[in-house]
GROMACS .gro file of C-alpha atoms in nm:
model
   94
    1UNK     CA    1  11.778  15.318  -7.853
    2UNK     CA    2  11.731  14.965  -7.689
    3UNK     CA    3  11.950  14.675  -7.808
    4UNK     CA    4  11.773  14.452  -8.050
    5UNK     CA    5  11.835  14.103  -7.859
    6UNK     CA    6  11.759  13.994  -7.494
    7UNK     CA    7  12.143  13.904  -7.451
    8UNK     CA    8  12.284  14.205  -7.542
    9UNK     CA    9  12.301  14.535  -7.343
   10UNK     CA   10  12.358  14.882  -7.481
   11UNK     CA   11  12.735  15.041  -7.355
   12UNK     CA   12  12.753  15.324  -7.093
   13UNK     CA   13  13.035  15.524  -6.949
   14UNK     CA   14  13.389  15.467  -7.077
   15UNK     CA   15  13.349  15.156  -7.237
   16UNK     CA   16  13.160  15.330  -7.472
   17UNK     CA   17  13.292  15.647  -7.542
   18UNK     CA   18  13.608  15.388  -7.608
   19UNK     CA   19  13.408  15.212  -7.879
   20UNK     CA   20  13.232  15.526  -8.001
   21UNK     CA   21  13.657  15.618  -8.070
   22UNK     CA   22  13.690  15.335  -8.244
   23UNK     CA   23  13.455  15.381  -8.481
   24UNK     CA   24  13.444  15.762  -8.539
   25UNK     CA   25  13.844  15.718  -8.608
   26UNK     CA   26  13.733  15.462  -8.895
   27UNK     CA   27  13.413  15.540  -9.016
   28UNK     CA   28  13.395  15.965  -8.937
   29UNK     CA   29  13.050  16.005  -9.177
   30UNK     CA   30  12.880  15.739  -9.021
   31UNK     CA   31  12.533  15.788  -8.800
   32UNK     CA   32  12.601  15.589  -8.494
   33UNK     CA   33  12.243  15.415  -8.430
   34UNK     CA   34  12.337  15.227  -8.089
   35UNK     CA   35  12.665  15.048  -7.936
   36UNK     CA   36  12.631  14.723  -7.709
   37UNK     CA   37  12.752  14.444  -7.586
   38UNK     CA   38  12.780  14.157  -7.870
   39UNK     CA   39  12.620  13.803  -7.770
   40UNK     CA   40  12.870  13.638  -8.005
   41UNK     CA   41  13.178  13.843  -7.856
   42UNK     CA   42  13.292  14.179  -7.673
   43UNK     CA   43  13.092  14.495  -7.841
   44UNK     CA   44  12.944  14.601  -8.176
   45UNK     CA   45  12.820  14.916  -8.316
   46UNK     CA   46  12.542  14.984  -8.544
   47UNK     CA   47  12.612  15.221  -8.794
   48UNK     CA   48  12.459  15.372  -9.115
   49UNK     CA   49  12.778  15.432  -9.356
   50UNK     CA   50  12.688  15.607  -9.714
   51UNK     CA   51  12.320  15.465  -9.664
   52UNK     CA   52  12.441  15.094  -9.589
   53UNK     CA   53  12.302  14.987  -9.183
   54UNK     CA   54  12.675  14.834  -9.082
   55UNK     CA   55  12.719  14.628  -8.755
   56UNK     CA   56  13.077  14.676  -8.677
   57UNK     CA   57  13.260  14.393  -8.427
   58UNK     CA   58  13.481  14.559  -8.187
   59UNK     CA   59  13.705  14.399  -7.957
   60UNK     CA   60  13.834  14.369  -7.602
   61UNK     CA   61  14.123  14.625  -7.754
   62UNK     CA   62  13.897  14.873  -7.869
   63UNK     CA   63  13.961  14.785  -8.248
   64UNK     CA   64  13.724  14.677  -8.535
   65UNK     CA   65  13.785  14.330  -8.585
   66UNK     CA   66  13.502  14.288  -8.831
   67UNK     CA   67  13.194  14.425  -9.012
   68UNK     CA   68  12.838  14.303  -9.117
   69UNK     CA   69  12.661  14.520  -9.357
   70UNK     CA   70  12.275  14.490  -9.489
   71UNK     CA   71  12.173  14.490  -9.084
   72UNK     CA   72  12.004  14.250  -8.890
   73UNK     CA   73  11.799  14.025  -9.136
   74UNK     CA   74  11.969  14.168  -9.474
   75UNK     CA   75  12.268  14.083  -9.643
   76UNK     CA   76  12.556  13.987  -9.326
   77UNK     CA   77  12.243  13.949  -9.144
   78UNK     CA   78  12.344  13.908  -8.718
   79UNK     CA   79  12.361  13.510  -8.744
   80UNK     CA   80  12.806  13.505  -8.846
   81UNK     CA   81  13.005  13.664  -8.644
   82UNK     CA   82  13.293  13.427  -8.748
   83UNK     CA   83  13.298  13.487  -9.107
   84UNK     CA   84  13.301  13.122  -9.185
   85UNK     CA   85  12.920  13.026  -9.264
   86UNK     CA   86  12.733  13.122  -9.524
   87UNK     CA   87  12.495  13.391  -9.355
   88UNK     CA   88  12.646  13.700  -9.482
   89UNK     CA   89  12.879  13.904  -9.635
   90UNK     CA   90  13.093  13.995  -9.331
   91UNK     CA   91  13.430  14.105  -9.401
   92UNK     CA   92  13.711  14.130  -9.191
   93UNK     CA   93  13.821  14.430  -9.068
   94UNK     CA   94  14.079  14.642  -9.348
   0.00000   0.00000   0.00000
């Protein structure tokens, strides 16, 4: 699959069999669609949990630090990473 923005670049190698851990350990149902760089911070993963597209914000750590659900353009659409604006329903991570 091919990132969905100019400024962000899909993972390779260890880096992303790292974040591939990280999500498989928390999410073990989930269809991975694509892992890449994030333009707003170190990685995300796109995910389809239960039916719900999920962009997952991973850090330099290798944890989840927060998720975005609905996809780009839906609910937690791609535009707050930060949690503090009103684009979304991202949640921090549990």
């Amino acid at each position: 699959s091919k990132p969905m923005r100019s400024d962000e670049k899909l993972l390779t190698g260890t880096t992303k069999a790292k974040v591939l851990a990280a999500v498989k350990a928390k999410y073990p149902e989930a269809t991975i669609q694509r892992v890449e760089t994030d333009s707003d911070g170190v990685y995300e993963a796109h995910i389809v949990n239960g039916g719900t597209p999920t962009i997952l914000q991973v850090g330099k750590d290798f944890t989840i630090t927060g998720t975005q659900t609905g996809g780009p353009g839906g609910p937690g659409s791609h535009g707050d990473h930060d949690g503090d604006g009103p684009e979304g329903a991202e949640a921090p991570a549990a």
